[in-house]
Coordinates of C-alpha atoms and ligand atoms in Angstrom, one line a residue:
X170 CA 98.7 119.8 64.6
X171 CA 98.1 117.0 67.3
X172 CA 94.9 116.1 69.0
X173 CA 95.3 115.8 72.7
X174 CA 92.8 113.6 74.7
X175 CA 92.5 114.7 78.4
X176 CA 90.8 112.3 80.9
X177 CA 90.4 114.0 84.4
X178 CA 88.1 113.2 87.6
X179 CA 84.9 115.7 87.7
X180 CA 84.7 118.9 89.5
X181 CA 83.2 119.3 93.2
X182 CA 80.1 118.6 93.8
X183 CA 80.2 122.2 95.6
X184 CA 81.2 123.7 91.9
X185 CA 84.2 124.8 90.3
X186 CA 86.7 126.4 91.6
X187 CA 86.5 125.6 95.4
X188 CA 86.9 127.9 98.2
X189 CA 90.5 127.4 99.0
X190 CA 91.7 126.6 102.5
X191 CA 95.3 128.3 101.9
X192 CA 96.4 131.4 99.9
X193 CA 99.7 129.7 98.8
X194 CA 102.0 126.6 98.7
X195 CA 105.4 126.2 99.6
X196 CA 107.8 126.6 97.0
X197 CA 110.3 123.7 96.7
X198 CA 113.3 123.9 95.0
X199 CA 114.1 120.5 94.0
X200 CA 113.4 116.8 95.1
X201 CA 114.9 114.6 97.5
X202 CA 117.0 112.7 95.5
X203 CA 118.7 116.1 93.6
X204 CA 116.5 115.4 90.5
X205 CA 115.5 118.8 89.3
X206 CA 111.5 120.2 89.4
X207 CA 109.4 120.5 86.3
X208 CA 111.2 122.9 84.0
X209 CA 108.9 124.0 81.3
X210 CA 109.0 127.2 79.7
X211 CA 106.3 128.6 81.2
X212 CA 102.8 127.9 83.3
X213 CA 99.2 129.6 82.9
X214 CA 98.1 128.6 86.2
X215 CA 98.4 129.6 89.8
X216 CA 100.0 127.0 92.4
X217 CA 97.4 125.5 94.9
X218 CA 94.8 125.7 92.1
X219 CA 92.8 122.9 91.6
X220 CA 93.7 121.9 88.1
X221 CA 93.2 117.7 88.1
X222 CA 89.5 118.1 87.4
X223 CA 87.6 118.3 84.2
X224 CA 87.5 122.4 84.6
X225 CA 91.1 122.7 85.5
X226 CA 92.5 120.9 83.0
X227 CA 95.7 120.8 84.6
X228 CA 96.2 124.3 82.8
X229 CA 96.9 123.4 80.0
X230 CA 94.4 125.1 77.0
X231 CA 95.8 128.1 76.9
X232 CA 99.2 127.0 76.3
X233 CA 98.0 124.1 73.7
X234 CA 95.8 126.1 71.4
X235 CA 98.3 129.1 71.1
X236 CA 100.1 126.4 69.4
X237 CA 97.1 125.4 67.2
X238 CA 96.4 121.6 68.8
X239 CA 93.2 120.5 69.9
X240 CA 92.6 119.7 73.5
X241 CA 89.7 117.8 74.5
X242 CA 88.7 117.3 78.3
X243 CA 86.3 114.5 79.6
X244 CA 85.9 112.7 82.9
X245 CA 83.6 110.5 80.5
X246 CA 86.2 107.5 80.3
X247 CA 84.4 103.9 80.6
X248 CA 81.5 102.3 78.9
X249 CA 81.1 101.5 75.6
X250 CA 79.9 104.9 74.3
X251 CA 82.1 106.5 76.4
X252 CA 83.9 110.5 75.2
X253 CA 87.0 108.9 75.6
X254 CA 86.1 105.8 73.1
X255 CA 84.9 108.4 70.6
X256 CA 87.7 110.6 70.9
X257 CA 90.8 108.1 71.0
X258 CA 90.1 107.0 67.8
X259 CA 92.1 109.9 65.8
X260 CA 94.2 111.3 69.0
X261 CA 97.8 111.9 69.0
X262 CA 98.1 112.1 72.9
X263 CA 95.9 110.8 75.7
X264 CA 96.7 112.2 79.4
X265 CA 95.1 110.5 82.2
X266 CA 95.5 110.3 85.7
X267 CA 95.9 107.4 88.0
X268 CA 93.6 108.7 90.4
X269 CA 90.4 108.5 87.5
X270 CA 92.4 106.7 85.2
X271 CA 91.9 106.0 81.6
X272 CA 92.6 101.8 81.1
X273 CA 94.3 102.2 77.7
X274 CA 93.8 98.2 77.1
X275 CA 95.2 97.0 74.0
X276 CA 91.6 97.0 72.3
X277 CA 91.7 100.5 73.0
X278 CA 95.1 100.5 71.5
X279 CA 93.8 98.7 68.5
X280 CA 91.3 101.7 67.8
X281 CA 93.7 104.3 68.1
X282 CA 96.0 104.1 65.3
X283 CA 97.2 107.7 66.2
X284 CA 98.3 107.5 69.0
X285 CA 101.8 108.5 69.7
X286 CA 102.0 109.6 73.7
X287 CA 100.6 108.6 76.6
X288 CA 101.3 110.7 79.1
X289 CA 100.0 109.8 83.2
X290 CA 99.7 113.2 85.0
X291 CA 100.9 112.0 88.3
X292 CA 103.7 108.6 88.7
X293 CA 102.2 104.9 88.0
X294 CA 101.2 104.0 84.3
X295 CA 99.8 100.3 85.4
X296 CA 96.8 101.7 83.8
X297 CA 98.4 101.1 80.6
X298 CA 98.6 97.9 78.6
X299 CA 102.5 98.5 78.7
X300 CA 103.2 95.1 76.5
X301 CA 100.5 96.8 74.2
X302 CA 102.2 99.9 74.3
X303 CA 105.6 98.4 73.4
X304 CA 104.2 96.4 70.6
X305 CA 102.3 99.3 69.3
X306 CA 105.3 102.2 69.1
X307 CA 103.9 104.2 71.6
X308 CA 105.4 106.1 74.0
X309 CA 104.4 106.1 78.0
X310 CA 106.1 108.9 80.3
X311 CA 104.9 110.0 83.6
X312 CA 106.1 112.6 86.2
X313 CA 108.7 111.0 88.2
X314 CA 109.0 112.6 91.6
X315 CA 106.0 114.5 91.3
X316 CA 104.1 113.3 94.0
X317 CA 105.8 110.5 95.4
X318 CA 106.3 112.7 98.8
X319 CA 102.6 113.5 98.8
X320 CA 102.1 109.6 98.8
X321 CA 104.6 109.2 101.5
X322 CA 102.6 111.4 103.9
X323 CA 99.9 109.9 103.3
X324 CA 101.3 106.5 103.9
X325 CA 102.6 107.1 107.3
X326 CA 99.1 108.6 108.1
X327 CA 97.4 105.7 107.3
X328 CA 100.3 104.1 109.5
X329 CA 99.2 105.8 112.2
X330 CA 95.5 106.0 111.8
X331 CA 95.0 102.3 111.9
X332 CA 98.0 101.2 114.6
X333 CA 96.6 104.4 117.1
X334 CA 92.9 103.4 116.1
X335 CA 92.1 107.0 115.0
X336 CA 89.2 106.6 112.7
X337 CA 86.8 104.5 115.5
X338 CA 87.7 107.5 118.6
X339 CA 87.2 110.2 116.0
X340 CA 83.8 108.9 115.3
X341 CA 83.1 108.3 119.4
X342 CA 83.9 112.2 119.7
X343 CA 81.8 113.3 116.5
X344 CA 78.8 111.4 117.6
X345 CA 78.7 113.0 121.4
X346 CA 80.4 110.1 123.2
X347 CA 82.9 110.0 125.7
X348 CA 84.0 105.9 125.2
X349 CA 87.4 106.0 126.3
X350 CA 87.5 102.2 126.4
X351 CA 85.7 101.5 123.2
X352 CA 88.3 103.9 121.6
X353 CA 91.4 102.3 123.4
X354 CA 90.5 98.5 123.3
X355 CA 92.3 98.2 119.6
X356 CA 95.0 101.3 120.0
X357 CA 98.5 100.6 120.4
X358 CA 101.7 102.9 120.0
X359 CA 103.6 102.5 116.8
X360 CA 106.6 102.6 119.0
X361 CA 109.1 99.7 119.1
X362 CA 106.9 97.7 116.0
X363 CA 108.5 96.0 113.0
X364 CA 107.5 98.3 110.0
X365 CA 108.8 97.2 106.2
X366 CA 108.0 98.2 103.0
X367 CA 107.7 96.6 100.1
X368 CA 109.7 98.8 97.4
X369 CA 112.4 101.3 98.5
X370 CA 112.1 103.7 95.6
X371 CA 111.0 107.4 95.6
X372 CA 108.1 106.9 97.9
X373 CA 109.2 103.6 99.8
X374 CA 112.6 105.2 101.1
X375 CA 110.7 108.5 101.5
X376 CA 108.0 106.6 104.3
X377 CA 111.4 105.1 105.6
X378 CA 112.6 108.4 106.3
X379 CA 110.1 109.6 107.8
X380 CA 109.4 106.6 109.9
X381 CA 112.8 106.7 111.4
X382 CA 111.6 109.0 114.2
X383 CA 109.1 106.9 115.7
X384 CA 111.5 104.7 117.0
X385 CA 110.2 101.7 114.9
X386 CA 112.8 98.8 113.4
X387 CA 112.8 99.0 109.7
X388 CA 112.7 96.8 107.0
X389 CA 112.1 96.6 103.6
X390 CA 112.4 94.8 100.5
X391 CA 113.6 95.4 96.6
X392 CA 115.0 94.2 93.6
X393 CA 117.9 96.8 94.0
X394 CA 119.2 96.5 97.4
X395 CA 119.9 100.5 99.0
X396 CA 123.6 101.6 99.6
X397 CA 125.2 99.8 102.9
X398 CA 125.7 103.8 104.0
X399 CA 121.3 104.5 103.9
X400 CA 121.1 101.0 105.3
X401 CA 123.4 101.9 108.2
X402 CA 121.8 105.5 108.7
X403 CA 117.9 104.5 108.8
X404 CA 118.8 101.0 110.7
X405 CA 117.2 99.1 107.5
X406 CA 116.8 95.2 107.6
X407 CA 116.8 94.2 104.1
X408 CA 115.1 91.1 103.0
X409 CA 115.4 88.7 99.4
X410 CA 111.8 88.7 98.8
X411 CA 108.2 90.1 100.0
X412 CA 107.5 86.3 102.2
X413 CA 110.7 87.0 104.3
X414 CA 109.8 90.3 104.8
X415 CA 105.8 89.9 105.6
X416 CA 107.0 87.1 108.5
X417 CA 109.1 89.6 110.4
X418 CA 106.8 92.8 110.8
X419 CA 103.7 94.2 112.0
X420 CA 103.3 96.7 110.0
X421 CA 103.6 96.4 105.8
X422 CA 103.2 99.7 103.7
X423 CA 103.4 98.7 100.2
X424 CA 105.5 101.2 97.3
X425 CA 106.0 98.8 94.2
X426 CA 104.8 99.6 91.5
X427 CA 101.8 96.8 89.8
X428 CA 103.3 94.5 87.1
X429 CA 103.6 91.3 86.7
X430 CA 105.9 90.2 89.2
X431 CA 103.9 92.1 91.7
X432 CA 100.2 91.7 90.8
X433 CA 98.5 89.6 93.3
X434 CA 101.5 89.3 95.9
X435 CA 99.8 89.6 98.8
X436 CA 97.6 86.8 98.8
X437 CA 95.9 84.3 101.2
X438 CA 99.2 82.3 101.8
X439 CA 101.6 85.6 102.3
X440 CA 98.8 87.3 103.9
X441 CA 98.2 83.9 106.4
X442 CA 102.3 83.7 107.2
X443 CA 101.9 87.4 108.6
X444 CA 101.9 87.7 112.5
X445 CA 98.3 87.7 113.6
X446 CA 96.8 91.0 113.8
X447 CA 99.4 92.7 111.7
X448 CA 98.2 96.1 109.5
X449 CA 98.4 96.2 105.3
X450 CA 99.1 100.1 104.4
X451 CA 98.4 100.0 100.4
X452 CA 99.0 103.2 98.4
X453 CA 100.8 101.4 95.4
X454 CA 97.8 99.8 93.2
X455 CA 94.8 97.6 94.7
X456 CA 95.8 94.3 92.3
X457 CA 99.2 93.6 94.5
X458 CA 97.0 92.7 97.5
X459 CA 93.9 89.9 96.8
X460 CA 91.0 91.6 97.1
X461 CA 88.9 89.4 99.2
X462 CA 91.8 87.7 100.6
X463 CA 92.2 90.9 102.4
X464 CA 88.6 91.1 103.8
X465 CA 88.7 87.5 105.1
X466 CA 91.9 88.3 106.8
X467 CA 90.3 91.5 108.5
X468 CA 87.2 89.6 109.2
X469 CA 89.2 86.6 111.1
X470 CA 91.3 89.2 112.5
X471 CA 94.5 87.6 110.7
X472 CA 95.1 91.1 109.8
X473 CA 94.0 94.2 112.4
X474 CA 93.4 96.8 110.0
X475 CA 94.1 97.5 106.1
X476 CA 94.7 100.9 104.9
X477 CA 95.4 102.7 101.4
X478 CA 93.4 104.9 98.7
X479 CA 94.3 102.3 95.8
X480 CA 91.1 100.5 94.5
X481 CA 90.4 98.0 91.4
X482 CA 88.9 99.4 89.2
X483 CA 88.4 102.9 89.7
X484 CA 86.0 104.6 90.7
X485 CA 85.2 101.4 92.4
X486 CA 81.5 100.3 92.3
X487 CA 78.9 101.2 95.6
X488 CA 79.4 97.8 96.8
X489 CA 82.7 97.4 96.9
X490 CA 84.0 95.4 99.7
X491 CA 86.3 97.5 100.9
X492 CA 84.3 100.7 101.6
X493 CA 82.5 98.4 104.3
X494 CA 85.0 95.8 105.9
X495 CA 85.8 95.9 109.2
X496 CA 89.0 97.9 110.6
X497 CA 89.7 99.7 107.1
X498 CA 90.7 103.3 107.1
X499 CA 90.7 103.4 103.4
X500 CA 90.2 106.3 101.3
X501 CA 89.7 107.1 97.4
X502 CA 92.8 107.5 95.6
X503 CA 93.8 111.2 96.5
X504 CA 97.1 110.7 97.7
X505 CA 99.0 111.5 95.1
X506 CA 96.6 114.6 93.9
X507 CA 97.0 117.0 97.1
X508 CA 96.7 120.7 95.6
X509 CA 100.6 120.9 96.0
X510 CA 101.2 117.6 94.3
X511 CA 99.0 118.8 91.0
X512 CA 101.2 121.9 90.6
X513 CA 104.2 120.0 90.4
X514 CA 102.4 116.9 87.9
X515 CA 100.4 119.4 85.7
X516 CA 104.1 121.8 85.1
X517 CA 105.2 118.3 84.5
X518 CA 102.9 117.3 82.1
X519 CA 103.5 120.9 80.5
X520 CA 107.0 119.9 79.9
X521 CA 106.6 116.2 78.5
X522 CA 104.4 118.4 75.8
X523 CA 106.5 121.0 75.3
X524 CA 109.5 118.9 74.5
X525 CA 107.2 116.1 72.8
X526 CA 105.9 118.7 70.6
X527 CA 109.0 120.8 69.5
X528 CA 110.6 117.1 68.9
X529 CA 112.8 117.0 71.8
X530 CA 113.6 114.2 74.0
X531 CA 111.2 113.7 77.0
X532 CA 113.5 113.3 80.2
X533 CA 114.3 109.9 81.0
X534 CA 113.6 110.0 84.1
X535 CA 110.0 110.4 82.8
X536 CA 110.0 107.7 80.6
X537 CA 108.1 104.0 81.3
X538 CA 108.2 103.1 77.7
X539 CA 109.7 104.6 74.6
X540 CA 111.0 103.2 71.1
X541 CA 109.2 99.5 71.8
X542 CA 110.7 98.8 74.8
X543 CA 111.0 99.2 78.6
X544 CA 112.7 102.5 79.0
X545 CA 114.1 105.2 82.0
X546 CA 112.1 104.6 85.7
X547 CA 109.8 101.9 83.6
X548 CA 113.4 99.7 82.8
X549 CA 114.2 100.5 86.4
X550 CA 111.1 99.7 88.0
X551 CA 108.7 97.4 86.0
X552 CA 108.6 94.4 83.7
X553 CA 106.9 93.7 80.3
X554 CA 106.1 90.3 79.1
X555 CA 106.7 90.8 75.2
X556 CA 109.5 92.6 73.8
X557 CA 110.6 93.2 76.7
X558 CA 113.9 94.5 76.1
X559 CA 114.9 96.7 79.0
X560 CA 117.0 100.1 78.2
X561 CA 120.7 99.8 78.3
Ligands
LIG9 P1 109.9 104.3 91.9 O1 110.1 103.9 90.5 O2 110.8 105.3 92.5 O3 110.1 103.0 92.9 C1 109.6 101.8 92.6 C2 110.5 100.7 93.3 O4 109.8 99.5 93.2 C3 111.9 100.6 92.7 O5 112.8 100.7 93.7 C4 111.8 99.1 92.2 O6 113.1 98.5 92.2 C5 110.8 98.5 93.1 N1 110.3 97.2 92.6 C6 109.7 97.0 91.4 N2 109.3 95.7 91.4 C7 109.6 95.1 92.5 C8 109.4 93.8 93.1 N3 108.9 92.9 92.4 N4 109.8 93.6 94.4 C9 110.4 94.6 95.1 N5 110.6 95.9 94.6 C10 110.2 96.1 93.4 O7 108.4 104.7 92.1 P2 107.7 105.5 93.2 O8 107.7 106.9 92.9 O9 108.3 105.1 94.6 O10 106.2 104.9 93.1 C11 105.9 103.6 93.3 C12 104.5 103.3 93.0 O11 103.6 103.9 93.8 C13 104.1 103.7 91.6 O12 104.5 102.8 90.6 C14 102.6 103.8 91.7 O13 102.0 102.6 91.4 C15 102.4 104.1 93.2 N6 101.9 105.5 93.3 C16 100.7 105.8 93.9 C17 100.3 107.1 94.0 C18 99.0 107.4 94.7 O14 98.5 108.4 94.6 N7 98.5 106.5 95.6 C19 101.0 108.1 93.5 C20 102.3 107.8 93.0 C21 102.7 106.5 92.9

């Protein structure tokens, strides 16, 4: 019987469950890109539940204890003493989510000589010591697709908060004033701008679709190039690297995932060749922009506003600088973890267990890492530094 480890953000303040806003979600009936929903063999939970927090646990007792495994379910994750630290040390699985994630470090690794799976309910296992991983047998899978739309909304929000100055004129009207020119003095139409991203996968190409519309140019930059045919139809300017790319925009919305070719790309150089008073969207992971590169350049006014809900580390302490520099329209990492996204991650999660447990193959499409090396999206999408031997 296996021991599964369960790290999820706490409940509502307000208590558990919350009064929902809607009765329903819409049902989908596949992604984007053809690649089928979650298929497991069944769900004990309701769509538009909240299920990502300690008490939802992202439905998934009933189902494992039928079986006869053990599920445990903290949001108690850092800290020497932590649940998680105690735990770990004889679990099979540990499921985490990037939005409170669990670092599984390779000292961590080092203590948990059980530990088979690691599963991230959601897309992005960064959180993971993946050279630790690979050296150490175990398995990482995530669910691809999941929420990589939800991210995409969320994206062109932020797009459009901080280019249209949203955040300052909302507070103007919620705090009985009438400043019209106080509102206006930083807002601009998104029209006509140079918009890239960095990273046309699921999420990247998604925000290019959806950008399309605004009558923007487009650009963006990968290590796979897209199809002449999607180039052609979205108008895409494709660049060799992130410095072409950052020169010849106004707008950058970042979609890589963090590895080491990406972690600290946007720093004081790439963020100082930008045109003055540009605008950083960041809902990929904090550690591909330089923290405090990114404050100077709002505080000079190098850059004229920074945007995302990716922080490092998470939950980021009181003082952070980013909950307080100027221009940001950040917000915590929920993005990814919109009622209608968690549905689609916790059937997913249901599946990697189901087949993991009956000894099936997990889809590739899931995997990041699996049989000590780079495997599925992660041989697609990231890079190790040891044994890094991608899949064929
Ligand atoms: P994906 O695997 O579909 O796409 C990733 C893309 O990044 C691929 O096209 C890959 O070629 C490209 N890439 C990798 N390294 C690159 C590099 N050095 N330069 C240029 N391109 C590079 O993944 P996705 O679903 O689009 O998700 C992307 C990332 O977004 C995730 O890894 C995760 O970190 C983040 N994410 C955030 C949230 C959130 O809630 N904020 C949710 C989901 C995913």
């Amino acid at each position: 019987m296996a021991k599964i480890v369960c790290v999820l953000y706490p409940d509502p303040v307000n208590g558990f469950p919350p009064r929902y806003a809607r009765d329903s979600i819409p049902v989908l009936t596949g992604y984007p890109n053809g690649q089928t929903l979650p298929t497991p063999a069944d769900i004990d939970f309701t769509p538009g539940e909240l299920l990502g927090s300690v008490s939802g646990e992202l439905g998934l007792r009933a189902f494992l204890e039928a079986r006869g495994h053990t599920l445990v379910v903290t949001s108690d994750k850092d800290g020497p003493d932590s649940v998680l630290d105690r735990e770990l040390q004889d679990a099979d699985v540990l499921i985490s989510q990037p939005f409170w994630p669990a670092y599984l470090s390779a000292e961590r690794i080092a203590k948990a000589p059980q530990l088979k799976l690691a599963l991230t309910a959601g897309i992005g296992s960064d959180h993971v010591d993946i050279d630790a991983a690979i050296a150490a047998g175990i398995t990482v899978a995530e669910e691809t697709y999941s929420n990589s739309i939800s991210v995409a909304e969320h994206a062109v929000m932020q797009i459009l908060a901080l280019v249209r100055n949203f955040l300052p004129a909302h507070r103007w009207a919620e705090q009985g004033g009438w400043n019209i020119a106080d509102s206006v003095s930083r807002a601009y139409d998104l029209e006509g701008m140079d918009v890239g991203v960095i990273a046309a996968g699921r999420i990247g190409q998604a925000v290019l679709r959806r950008l399309a519309p605004f009558a923007v140019k487009l650009h963006y930059t990968d290590k796979h190039r897209l199809s002449a045919d999607v180039e052609a139809e979205l108008g895409l300017t494709f660049h060799p690297d992130a410095q072409s790319l950052a020169r010849a925009v106004d707008v950058v919305s970042i979609h890589a995932p963090l590895h080491p070719e990406t972690r600290n790309l946007f720093d004081e150089e790439l963020i100082g060749s930008m045109r003055r008073g540009s605008y950083i969207i960041n809902t990929a992971r904090a550690q591909i922009v330089d923290r405090d590169a990114i404050v100077r350049a709002l505080e000079s006014g190098q850059l004229a506003g920074y945007a995302g809900d990716v922080w490092y580390p998470q939950p980021p302490a009181p003082d952070h600088p980013w909950r307080t520099m100027p221009n940001n329209a950040m917000t915590p990492h929920v993005s990814g973890s919109t009622l209608s996204a968690q549905a689609r991650y916790a059937a997913g999660t249901r599946e990697i267990l189901e087949d993991w447990l009956d000894g099936k193959p997990i889809r590739d499409e899931y995997l990041i890492v699996d049989g000590g090396r780079l495997a599925g999206t992660g041989a697609a999408s990231y890079t190790a530094t040891v044994n890094a031997t991608p899949a064929a």
